[in-house]
Every structure is written in structure tokens, then in C-alpha cells.
Amino acid sequence: MAKDKIDMELPEVLPEHIGFIMDGNGRWAKKRLMPRTFGHVEGAKTFEKIVRYCRDIGIKCISFYAFSTENWKRSSEEVTAIMNLLSQYIVKAREHFVEETRIVFVGDKSAFPEDMRQQMISVENDTRHFDKMTLLIAVNYGGRDEIKNAAKLISRKVKEGKLDIDDITEETVSEHLYTSEFPDVDLLIRPSGELRISNYMIWQCAYAEFYFSDVLWPDFLPGELNKALHSYAARSRRFGGV
Ligand code: FPP
């Protein structure tokens, strides 16, 4: 179990896929008169604590927005700092293979340096057979970009005569997303007081429950996650039915 004090029992109903938008690192650092990059370092520590906790309590799939297609607009210092944290995590993740967590990087990997891209692919290949939990890390990820890519892949199949246009269903689109093997998001968590989903898994969140919190991401420890889990368990999900 994670060491942070957890002040609530777990609810009976747990989500299958929890998505996390790790927001508020910059503000967390600013409040401490520290550079934004310090906030990301602390945010990465929280990420690791939440991953461990989710595995301990039996969540099957978790995903994290680590770097969006828009985040390249940030200063080169900040982009480099986030890339370094990701690279460090890739190395560290190898030491935790005993935990049997499958790791998948979702997003357009072609924008990354070749060595980093290879490291990501290698971790994906080496964890492919693990089924305790799946950890999806969204890197150079954008929901619209993902759907655009799916449209291209499907169009190509139609053009090559491999798919009939009338056979295109919602499942066809889902099957061409980065997340084709994984369940839709059940619970999307965004800390830091922002009330938007910022292009995160927009297709997969169609029926997700949203949980917003004012806590900044570095402080979003397992006790905060438990509050979100209780909120989720108390909701009635109807998926458009009655
Ligand atoms: C958003 O907060 C956070 C990011 C764009 C980066 C998140 C990256 C990490 C936590 C580290 C690397 C990830 C892994 C998986 C090791 P913000 O900086 O926009 O916060 P602000 O709104 O307060 O400025």
C-alpha cells in the first residue's frame, strides 16, 4: 500500500479506466517561488505514487496526460525538463517490471528523438504480456489529432478496397485509435481548478464521469484519489438510457 495517509475506505464500485490530467505543476512551483520545472519534478513523484496506489487497489487501466500536441509551445527549458522526466521514468519503469504493469505510450511518437522513441517501444514490447494493470502515458497526444489519424487509416483501407464505406461503424473508429485495445475512460480526473478536458481522449470520454478538484497535481495524493472514487461510486451512469 502507498505510504501516504489514506483517510477513507474504498467504495465497492471502482472504475475500470481512470484518466488523469496532471495539471497545476507550474502554479504549485510558483507558490513556492520555484521554477515551473520544479513543479514537474514533484508532479512526476505524484504520478508514481498514484500509479502504485491504483495498482494496489486493483484498477485495471489508468492513463495520464504527460505531454500534449500543444505543449511544444512551452519554453525549450520546460519541454526539455518534461522530456528528461519521461526518459528517467522509462529507465525506472524497467526496475518495476516485477509489478507486472503493462506500459503503453499513446500519441504520435514520431516527434521524439529516435533514442527516446526506441526506449518507449522497447518498454511497450517488454511489458506487453503483463496483465495486472495497464498504464497509458499520453505523449505528444491530442484527441483531435488521434481522431484525424484514425480517419486517415480508415480512408486508406477504403481506398485500397479493404473496407466498405457502409461498414464503417463507431467500433471501426475506436479500433483505429491509439487506445484500440483498452476500455473507454470511466472517470476523468482533473485537479488544479480548471474545468475543461483540453483535448484529452475526447472520443474515449464520451460517457466518462468527470471529477474536478482545486488541489494542484503535486498534492493530488491517494487520499484525494479516494475522494474521487467515492464521488464516482455515488453516481448513476445511464449511458443515455433511463
Ligand atoms: C500541466 O501542468 C503538466 C504538464 C504539461 C506536464 C506533466 C508532466 C509531468 C508530471 C512529468 C512527466 C511525466 C511522467 C509520466 C514521468 P502545468 O505546468 O500546465 O500547470 P499550470 O497550469 O499550473 O502551469
PDB file of C-alpha atoms and ligand atoms in Angstrom:
ATOM      1  CA  MET A   1       0.000   0.000   0.000  1.00  0.00           C
ATOM      2  CA  ALA A   2       1.120   3.559  -0.614  1.00  0.00           C
ATOM      3  CA  LYS A   3       2.559   5.162   2.490  1.00  0.00           C
ATOM      4  CA  ASP A   4       0.579   8.424   2.316  1.00  0.00           C
ATOM      5  CA  LYS A   5      -2.186   8.569   4.876  1.00  0.00           C
ATOM      6  CA  ILE A   6      -5.405   7.367   3.314  1.00  0.00           C
ATOM      7  CA  ASP A   7      -8.390   8.534   5.313  1.00  0.00           C
ATOM      8  CA  MET A   8     -11.247   6.670   3.641  1.00  0.00           C
ATOM      9  CA  GLU A   9     -12.293   3.138   2.902  1.00  0.00           C
ATOM     10  CA  LEU A  10     -12.606   2.236  -0.767  1.00  0.00           C
ATOM     11  CA  PRO A  11     -16.056   2.118  -2.357  1.00  0.00           C
ATOM     12  CA  GLU A  12     -17.290  -1.186  -3.775  1.00  0.00           C
ATOM     13  CA  VAL A  13     -17.680   0.024  -7.356  1.00  0.00           C
ATOM     14  CA  LEU A  14     -14.409   1.088  -8.948  1.00  0.00           C
ATOM     15  CA  PRO A  15     -13.864   2.476 -12.452  1.00  0.00           C
ATOM     16  CA  GLU A  16     -12.138   0.260 -14.991  1.00  0.00           C
ATOM     17  CA  HIS A  17     -10.236   3.138 -16.639  1.00  0.00           C
ATOM     18  CA  ILE A  18      -9.248   6.319 -14.787  1.00  0.00           C
ATOM     19  CA  GLY A  19      -7.770   9.181 -16.824  1.00  0.00           C
ATOM     20  CA  PHE A  20      -5.652  11.846 -15.122  1.00  0.00           C
ATOM     21  CA  ILE A  21      -4.912  15.325 -16.428  1.00  0.00           C
ATOM     22  CA  MET A  22      -1.849  16.217 -14.355  1.00  0.00           C
ATOM     23  CA  ASP A  23      -2.485  19.951 -14.132  1.00  0.00           C
ATOM     24  CA  GLY A  24      -1.172  22.589 -11.742  1.00  0.00           C
ATOM     25  CA  ASN A  25       2.546  21.781 -11.570  1.00  0.00           C
ATOM     26  CA  GLY A  26       3.568  25.274 -12.670  1.00  0.00           C
ATOM     27  CA  ARG A  27       1.305  27.006 -10.120  1.00  0.00           C
ATOM     28  CA  TRP A  28       2.433  24.616  -7.390  1.00  0.00           C
ATOM     29  CA  ALA A  29       6.058  25.672  -8.022  1.00  0.00           C
ATOM     30  CA  LYS A  30       5.185  29.374  -8.370  1.00  0.00           C
ATOM     31  CA  LYS A  31       3.505  29.346  -4.947  1.00  0.00           C
ATOM     32  CA  ARG A  32       6.866  28.192  -3.569  1.00  0.00           C
ATOM     33  CA  LEU A  33       8.827  30.765  -5.594  1.00  0.00           C
ATOM     34  CA  MET A  34      10.413  27.920  -7.548  1.00  0.00           C
ATOM     35  CA  PRO A  35      10.799  27.424 -11.329  1.00  0.00           C
ATOM     36  CA  ARG A  36       7.991  25.641 -13.199  1.00  0.00           C
ATOM     37  CA  THR A  37      10.321  22.710 -13.849  1.00  0.00           C
ATOM     38  CA  PHE A  38      10.447  22.035 -10.097  1.00  0.00           C
ATOM     39  CA  GLY A  39       6.673  21.610 -10.207  1.00  0.00           C
ATOM     40  CA  HIS A  40       7.037  18.966 -12.920  1.00  0.00           C
ATOM     41  CA  VAL A  41       9.607  17.084 -10.829  1.00  0.00           C
ATOM     42  CA  GLU A  42       7.122  16.994  -7.942  1.00  0.00           C
ATOM     43  CA  GLY A  43       4.317  16.144 -10.373  1.00  0.00           C
ATOM     44  CA  ALA A  44       6.308  13.137 -11.606  1.00  0.00           C
ATOM     45  CA  LYS A  45       6.657  11.926  -7.995  1.00  0.00           C
ATOM     46  CA  THR A  46       2.880  12.189  -7.529  1.00  0.00           C
ATOM     47  CA  PHE A  47       2.389  10.318 -10.808  1.00  0.00           C
ATOM     48  CA  GLU A  48       4.477   7.424  -9.438  1.00  0.00           C
ATOM     49  CA  LYS A  49       2.570   7.372  -6.123  1.00  0.00           C
ATOM     50  CA  ILE A  50      -0.789   7.336  -7.900  1.00  0.00           C
ATOM     51  CA  VAL A  51       0.334   4.577 -10.295  1.00  0.00           C
ATOM     52  CA  ARG A  52       1.440   2.419  -7.351  1.00  0.00           C
ATOM     53  CA  TYR A  53      -1.763   3.097  -5.423  1.00  0.00           C
ATOM     54  CA  CYS A  54      -4.023   2.300  -8.400  1.00  0.00           C
ATOM     55  CA  ARG A  55      -2.199  -0.977  -8.879  1.00  0.00           C
ATOM     56  CA  ASP A  56      -2.539  -1.799  -5.169  1.00  0.00           C
ATOM     57  CA  ILE A  57      -6.295  -1.237  -5.170  1.00  0.00           C
ATOM     58  CA  GLY A  58      -6.860  -3.208  -8.379  1.00  0.00           C
ATOM     59  CA  ILE A  59      -7.650  -0.573 -11.026  1.00  0.00           C
ATOM     60  CA  LYS A  60      -7.246  -2.259 -14.424  1.00  0.00           C
ATOM     61  CA  CYS A  61      -6.343   0.728 -16.615  1.00  0.00           C
ATOM     62  CA  ILE A  62      -5.012   4.216 -15.880  1.00  0.00           C
ATOM     63  CA  SER A  63      -3.949   6.937 -18.254  1.00  0.00           C
ATOM     64  CA  PHE A  64      -2.026  10.173 -17.754  1.00  0.00           C
ATOM     65  CA  TYR A  65      -1.744  13.292 -19.908  1.00  0.00           C
ATOM     66  CA  ALA A  66       2.024  13.806 -19.753  1.00  0.00           C
ATOM     67  CA  PHE A  67       2.602  15.919 -22.872  1.00  0.00           C
ATOM     68  CA  SER A  68       0.066  17.288 -25.325  1.00  0.00           C
ATOM     69  CA  THR A  69       0.466  18.137 -29.008  1.00  0.00           C
ATOM     70  CA  GLU A  70       0.203  21.781 -27.863  1.00  0.00           C
ATOM     71  CA  ASN A  71       2.842  21.555 -25.096  1.00  0.00           C
ATOM     72  CA  TRP A  72       5.668  22.075 -27.649  1.00  0.00           C
ATOM     73  CA  LYS A  73       4.740  25.783 -27.463  1.00  0.00           C
ATOM     74  CA  ARG A  74       6.278  25.978 -23.967  1.00  0.00           C
ATOM     75  CA  SER A  75       9.835  27.236 -23.415  1.00  0.00           C
ATOM     76  CA  SER A  76      12.584  24.890 -24.589  1.00  0.00           C
ATOM     77  CA  GLU A  77      13.774  24.669 -20.973  1.00  0.00           C
ATOM     78  CA  GLU A  78      10.386  23.387 -19.823  1.00  0.00           C
ATOM     79  CA  VAL A  79       9.966  20.982 -22.774  1.00  0.00           C
ATOM     80  CA  THR A  80      13.453  19.574 -22.102  1.00  0.00           C
ATOM     81  CA  ALA A  81      12.668  19.175 -18.390  1.00  0.00           C
ATOM     82  CA  ILE A  82       9.479  17.195 -19.126  1.00  0.00           C
ATOM     83  CA  MET A  83      11.311  15.033 -21.719  1.00  0.00           C
ATOM     84  CA  ASN A  84      14.031  14.308 -19.152  1.00  0.00           C
ATOM     85  CA  LEU A  85      11.440  13.257 -16.571  1.00  0.00           C
ATOM     86  CA  LEU A  86       9.820  10.964 -19.119  1.00  0.00           C
ATOM     87  CA  SER A  87      13.191   9.416 -20.036  1.00  0.00           C
ATOM     88  CA  GLN A  88      14.052   8.920 -16.370  1.00  0.00           C
ATOM     89  CA  TYR A  89      10.701   7.255 -15.803  1.00  0.00           C
ATOM     90  CA  ILE A  90      11.248   4.891 -18.731  1.00  0.00           C
ATOM     91  CA  VAL A  91      14.511   3.728 -17.111  1.00  0.00           C
ATOM     92  CA  LYS A  92      12.901   3.489 -13.665  1.00  0.00           C
ATOM     93  CA  ALA A  93       9.885   1.587 -15.029  1.00  0.00           C
ATOM     94  CA  ARG A  94      12.223  -1.261 -16.025  1.00  0.00           C
ATOM     95  CA  GLU A  95      13.153  -1.724 -12.357  1.00  0.00           C
ATOM     96  CA  HIS A  96       9.455  -2.229 -11.568  1.00  0.00           C
ATOM     97  CA  PHE A  97       8.662  -4.948 -14.076  1.00  0.00           C
ATOM     98  CA  VAL A  98       8.023  -7.277 -11.121  1.00  0.00           C
ATOM     99  CA  GLU A  99       4.840  -5.273 -10.594  1.00  0.00           C
ATOM    100  CA  GLU A 100       3.540  -6.681 -13.887  1.00  0.00           C
ATOM    101  CA  THR A 101       2.147  -3.453 -15.242  1.00  0.00           C
ATOM    102  CA  ARG A 102       1.798  -3.105 -18.995  1.00  0.00           C
ATOM    103  CA  ILE A 103       3.054   0.282 -20.192  1.00  0.00           C
ATOM    104  CA  VAL A 104       1.887   1.873 -23.431  1.00  0.00           C
ATOM    105  CA  PHE A 105       2.763   5.325 -24.775  1.00  0.00           C
ATOM    106  CA  VAL A 106      -0.230   6.756 -26.617  1.00  0.00           C
ATOM    107  CA  GLY A 107       0.303   9.627 -29.020  1.00  0.00           C
ATOM    108  CA  ASP A 108       2.377  10.485 -32.068  1.00  0.00           C
ATOM    109  CA  LYS A 109       5.834   9.183 -31.166  1.00  0.00           C
ATOM    110  CA  SER A 110       7.353  10.299 -34.480  1.00  0.00           C
ATOM    111  CA  ALA A 111       8.083  13.760 -32.999  1.00  0.00           C
ATOM    112  CA  PHE A 112      10.513  12.376 -30.405  1.00  0.00           C
ATOM    113  CA  PRO A 113      14.269  11.843 -30.781  1.00  0.00           C
ATOM    114  CA  GLU A 114      14.999   8.375 -32.167  1.00  0.00           C
ATOM    115  CA  ASP A 115      16.641   7.057 -28.981  1.00  0.00           C
ATOM    116  CA  MET A 116      13.665   8.106 -26.850  1.00  0.00           C
ATOM    117  CA  ARG A 117      11.223   6.646 -29.369  1.00  0.00           C
ATOM    118  CA  GLN A 118      13.115   3.348 -29.293  1.00  0.00           C
ATOM    119  CA  GLN A 119      13.124   3.347 -25.476  1.00  0.00           C
ATOM    120  CA  MET A 120       9.346   3.788 -25.453  1.00  0.00           C
ATOM    121  CA  ILE A 121       8.811   0.995 -27.991  1.00  0.00           C
ATOM    122  CA  SER A 122      11.159  -1.283 -26.061  1.00  0.00           C
ATOM    123  CA  VAL A 123       9.263  -0.769 -22.758  1.00  0.00           C
ATOM    124  CA  GLU A 124       5.982  -1.387 -24.595  1.00  0.00           C
ATOM    125  CA  ASN A 125       7.307  -4.628 -26.081  1.00  0.00           C
ATOM    126  CA  ASP A 126       8.821  -5.843 -22.817  1.00  0.00           C
ATOM    127  CA  THR A 127       5.605  -5.258 -20.839  1.00  0.00           C
ATOM    128  CA  ARG A 128       3.131  -6.402 -23.493  1.00  0.00           C
ATOM    129  CA  HIS A 129       2.365  -9.663 -21.658  1.00  0.00           C
ATOM    130  CA  PHE A 130       1.668  -8.065 -18.233  1.00  0.00           C
ATOM    131  CA  ASP A 131      -1.994  -8.012 -17.236  1.00  0.00           C
ATOM    132  CA  LYS A 132      -2.123  -6.781 -13.637  1.00  0.00           C
ATOM    133  CA  MET A 133      -2.784  -3.234 -14.795  1.00  0.00           C
ATOM    134  CA  THR A 134      -2.294  -1.164 -17.947  1.00  0.00           C
ATOM    135  CA  LEU A 135      -0.616   2.227 -17.671  1.00  0.00           C
ATOM    136  CA  LEU A 136      -1.160   4.506 -20.648  1.00  0.00           C
ATOM    137  CA  ILE A 137       1.127   7.545 -20.835  1.00  0.00           C
ATOM    138  CA  ALA A 138      -0.092  10.129 -23.325  1.00  0.00           C
ATOM    139  CA  VAL A 139       2.863  11.806 -25.029  1.00  0.00           C
ATOM    140  CA  ASN A 140       2.606  14.248 -27.934  1.00  0.00           C
ATOM    141  CA  TYR A 141      -1.049  13.352 -27.643  1.00  0.00           C
ATOM    142  CA  GLY A 142      -4.102  15.271 -28.819  1.00  0.00           C
ATOM    143  CA  GLY A 143      -7.617  13.871 -29.062  1.00  0.00           C
ATOM    144  CA  ARG A 144      -8.371  15.630 -32.350  1.00  0.00           C
ATOM    145  CA  ASP A 145      -5.034  14.555 -33.800  1.00  0.00           C
ATOM    146  CA  GLU A 146      -5.822  10.952 -32.806  1.00  0.00           C
ATOM    147  CA  ILE A 147      -9.251  11.056 -34.500  1.00  0.00           C
ATOM    148  CA  LYS A 148      -7.720  12.681 -37.613  1.00  0.00           C
ATOM    149  CA  ASN A 149      -5.180   9.832 -37.759  1.00  0.00           C
ATOM    150  CA  ALA A 150      -7.951   7.266 -37.394  1.00  0.00           C
ATOM    151  CA  ALA A 151      -9.830   8.936 -40.276  1.00  0.00           C
ATOM    152  CA  LYS A 152      -6.717   8.671 -42.457  1.00  0.00           C
ATOM    153  CA  LEU A 153      -6.169   4.994 -41.614  1.00  0.00           C
ATOM    154  CA  ILE A 154      -9.807   4.151 -42.328  1.00  0.00           C
ATOM    155  CA  SER A 155      -9.820   6.162 -45.581  1.00  0.00           C
ATOM    156  CA  ARG A 156      -6.725   4.315 -46.747  1.00  0.00           C
ATOM    157  CA  LYS A 157      -8.441   0.960 -46.158  1.00  0.00           C
ATOM    158  CA  VAL A 158     -11.479   2.149 -48.131  1.00  0.00           C
ATOM    159  CA  LYS A 159      -9.258   3.397 -50.963  1.00  0.00           C
ATOM    160  CA  GLU A 160      -7.389   0.081 -51.097  1.00  0.00           C
ATOM    161  CA  GLY A 161     -10.709  -1.803 -51.220  1.00  0.00           C
ATOM    162  CA  LYS A 162     -10.123  -3.458 -47.831  1.00  0.00           C
ATOM    163  CA  LEU A 163     -13.131  -1.813 -46.191  1.00  0.00           C
ATOM    164  CA  ASP A 164     -16.589  -0.925 -47.493  1.00  0.00           C
ATOM    165  CA  ILE A 165     -17.662   2.613 -46.628  1.00  0.00           C
ATOM    166  CA  ASP A 166     -21.049   1.338 -45.411  1.00  0.00           C
ATOM    167  CA  ASP A 167     -19.312  -0.975 -42.949  1.00  0.00           C
ATOM    168  CA  ILE A 168     -17.751   1.929 -41.024  1.00  0.00           C
ATOM    169  CA  THR A 169     -19.221   1.953 -37.514  1.00  0.00           C
ATOM    170  CA  GLU A 170     -18.319   3.626 -34.234  1.00  0.00           C
ATOM    171  CA  GLU A 171     -16.333   0.481 -33.428  1.00  0.00           C
ATOM    172  CA  THR A 172     -14.325   0.983 -36.628  1.00  0.00           C
ATOM    173  CA  VAL A 173     -13.256   4.413 -35.357  1.00  0.00           C
ATOM    174  CA  SER A 174     -12.455   3.062 -31.861  1.00  0.00           C
ATOM    175  CA  GLU A 175     -10.372   0.287 -33.420  1.00  0.00           C
ATOM    176  CA  HIS A 176      -8.174   2.845 -35.191  1.00  0.00           C
ATOM    177  CA  LEU A 177      -7.402   4.976 -32.124  1.00  0.00           C
ATOM    178  CA  TYR A 178      -4.174   4.649 -30.098  1.00  0.00           C
ATOM    179  CA  THR A 179      -6.329   3.137 -27.353  1.00  0.00           C
ATOM    180  CA  SER A 180      -7.948   0.454 -29.542  1.00  0.00           C
ATOM    181  CA  GLU A 181      -7.092  -2.338 -27.083  1.00  0.00           C
ATOM    182  CA  PHE A 182      -8.218  -0.503 -23.956  1.00  0.00           C
ATOM    183  CA  PRO A 183     -11.540   0.432 -22.340  1.00  0.00           C
ATOM    184  CA  ASP A 184     -13.101   3.896 -22.677  1.00  0.00           C
ATOM    185  CA  VAL A 185     -12.436   6.308 -19.824  1.00  0.00           C
ATOM    186  CA  ASP A 186     -14.897   5.761 -16.930  1.00  0.00           C
ATOM    187  CA  LEU A 187     -13.594   8.500 -14.651  1.00  0.00           C
ATOM    188  CA  LEU A 188     -11.636  11.547 -15.803  1.00  0.00           C
ATOM    189  CA  ILE A 189      -9.854  13.458 -13.051  1.00  0.00           C
ATOM    190  CA  ARG A 190      -8.569  16.999 -13.482  1.00  0.00           C
ATOM    191  CA  PRO A 191      -7.068  18.752 -10.487  1.00  0.00           C
ATOM    192  CA  SER A 192      -5.984  22.432 -10.224  1.00  0.00           C
ATOM    193  CA  GLY A 193      -9.399  24.072 -10.549  1.00  0.00           C
ATOM    194  CA  GLU A 194      -9.629  24.078 -14.364  1.00  0.00           C
ATOM    195  CA  LEU A 195     -12.986  22.857 -15.690  1.00  0.00           C
ATOM    196  CA  ARG A 196     -12.106  21.552 -19.158  1.00  0.00           C
ATOM    197  CA  ILE A 197     -10.699  18.413 -20.774  1.00  0.00           C
ATOM    198  CA  SER A 198      -8.160  20.109 -23.066  1.00  0.00           C
ATOM    199  CA  ASN A 199      -8.318  17.668 -25.980  1.00  0.00           C
ATOM    200  CA  TYR A 200      -7.727  14.619 -23.750  1.00  0.00           C
ATOM    201  CA  MET A 201      -9.251  11.371 -25.041  1.00  0.00           C
ATOM    202  CA  ILE A 202     -12.268  13.223 -26.369  1.00  0.00           C
ATOM    203  CA  TRP A 203     -13.670  10.128 -28.112  1.00  0.00           C
ATOM    204  CA  GLN A 204     -12.960   7.808 -25.164  1.00  0.00           C
ATOM    205  CA  CYS A 205     -14.501  10.273 -22.655  1.00  0.00           C
ATOM    206  CA  ALA A 206     -17.904  10.359 -24.400  1.00  0.00           C
ATOM    207  CA  TYR A 207     -19.561   8.741 -21.363  1.00  0.00           C
ATOM    208  CA  ALA A 208     -16.891   9.406 -18.730  1.00  0.00           C
ATOM    209  CA  GLU A 209     -17.749  10.824 -15.335  1.00  0.00           C
ATOM    210  CA  PHE A 210     -15.723  13.977 -14.634  1.00  0.00           C
ATOM    211  CA  TYR A 211     -14.121  14.825 -11.302  1.00  0.00           C
ATOM    212  CA  PHE A 212     -12.624  18.279 -10.857  1.00  0.00           C
ATOM    213  CA  SER A 213     -10.628  19.301  -7.799  1.00  0.00           C
ATOM    214  CA  ASP A 214      -8.928  22.519  -6.689  1.00  0.00           C
ATOM    215  CA  VAL A 215      -5.904  20.597  -5.399  1.00  0.00           C
ATOM    216  CA  LEU A 216      -2.814  21.110  -7.590  1.00  0.00           C
ATOM    217  CA  TRP A 217      -1.420  17.927  -9.187  1.00  0.00           C
ATOM    218  CA  PRO A 218       1.727  17.548  -6.996  1.00  0.00           C
ATOM    219  CA  ASP A 219      -0.615  17.442  -3.961  1.00  0.00           C
ATOM    220  CA  PHE A 220      -3.069  15.021  -5.565  1.00  0.00           C
ATOM    221  CA  LEU A 221      -2.066  12.050  -3.408  1.00  0.00           C
ATOM    222  CA  PRO A 222      -4.007   8.791  -2.863  1.00  0.00           C
ATOM    223  CA  GLY A 223      -6.321  10.375  -0.242  1.00  0.00           C
ATOM    224  CA  GLU A 224      -7.526  12.814  -2.946  1.00  0.00           C
ATOM    225  CA  LEU A 225      -7.989   9.957  -5.383  1.00  0.00           C
ATOM    226  CA  ASN A 226     -10.146   8.167  -2.818  1.00  0.00           C
ATOM    227  CA  LYS A 227     -12.453  11.216  -2.697  1.00  0.00           C
ATOM    228  CA  ALA A 228     -12.792  10.986  -6.492  1.00  0.00           C
ATOM    229  CA  LEU A 229     -13.507   7.256  -6.276  1.00  0.00           C
ATOM    230  CA  HIS A 230     -16.279   7.857  -3.730  1.00  0.00           C
ATOM    231  CA  SER A 231     -17.766  10.586  -5.893  1.00  0.00           C
ATOM    232  CA  TYR A 232     -17.686   8.202  -8.880  1.00  0.00           C
ATOM    233  CA  ALA A 233     -19.281   5.334  -6.926  1.00  0.00           C
ATOM    234  CA  ALA A 234     -22.161   7.593  -5.856  1.00  0.00           C
ATOM    235  CA  ARG A 235     -23.126   8.482  -9.435  1.00  0.00           C
ATOM    236  CA  SER A 236     -25.693   6.764 -11.555  1.00  0.00           C
ATOM    237  CA  ARG A 237     -24.337   6.039 -15.027  1.00  0.00           C
ATOM    238  CA  ARG A 238     -27.071   5.643 -17.594  1.00  0.00           C
ATOM    239  CA  PHE A 239     -25.176   5.874 -20.915  1.00  0.00           C
ATOM    240  CA  GLY A 240     -28.117   7.679 -22.487  1.00  0.00           C
ATOM    241  CA  GLY A 241     -30.706   5.205 -21.105  1.00  0.00           C
ATOM    242  CA  VAL A 242     -33.102   5.856 -18.208  1.00  0.00           C
TER     243      VAL A 242
HETATM  244  C1  FPP B   1       0.471  20.501 -16.705  1.00  0.00           C
HETATM  245  O1  FPP B   1       0.663  21.379 -15.621  1.00  0.00           O
HETATM  246  C2  FPP B   1       1.545  19.498 -16.722  1.00  0.00           C
HETATM  247  C3  FPP B   1       2.289  19.152 -17.806  1.00  0.00           C
HETATM  248  C4  FPP B   1       2.076  19.745 -19.142  1.00  0.00           C
HETATM  249  C5  FPP B   1       3.396  18.169 -17.716  1.00  0.00           C
HETATM  250  C6  FPP B   1       3.127  16.953 -16.903  1.00  0.00           C
HETATM  251  C7  FPP B   1       4.380  16.168 -16.811  1.00  0.00           C
HETATM  252  C8  FPP B   1       4.823  15.554 -15.679  1.00  0.00           C
HETATM  253  C9  FPP B   1       4.073  15.486 -14.421  1.00  0.00           C
HETATM  254  C10 FPP B   1       6.167  14.897 -15.632  1.00  0.00           C
HETATM  255  C11 FPP B   1       6.481  13.838 -16.636  1.00  0.00           C
HETATM  256  C12 FPP B   1       5.532  12.706 -16.689  1.00  0.00           C
HETATM  257  C13 FPP B   1       5.794  11.419 -16.367  1.00  0.00           C
HETATM  258  C14 FPP B   1       4.783  10.416 -16.739  1.00  0.00           C
HETATM  259  C15 FPP B   1       7.007  10.957 -15.665  1.00  0.00           C
HETATM  260  P1  FPP B   1       1.062  22.905 -15.883  1.00  0.00           P
HETATM  261  O2  FPP B   1       2.530  23.025 -15.866  1.00  0.00           O
HETATM  262  O3  FPP B   1       0.405  23.389 -17.132  1.00  0.00           O
HETATM  263  O4  FPP B   1       0.468  23.622 -14.637  1.00  0.00           O
HETATM  264  P2  FPP B   1      -0.008  25.133 -14.533  1.00  0.00           P
HETATM  265  O5  FPP B   1      -1.361  25.195 -15.170  1.00  0.00           O
HETATM  266  O6  FPP B   1      -0.045  25.363 -13.054  1.00  0.00           O
HETATM  267  O7  FPP B   1       1.001  25.995 -15.234  1.00  0.00           O
END
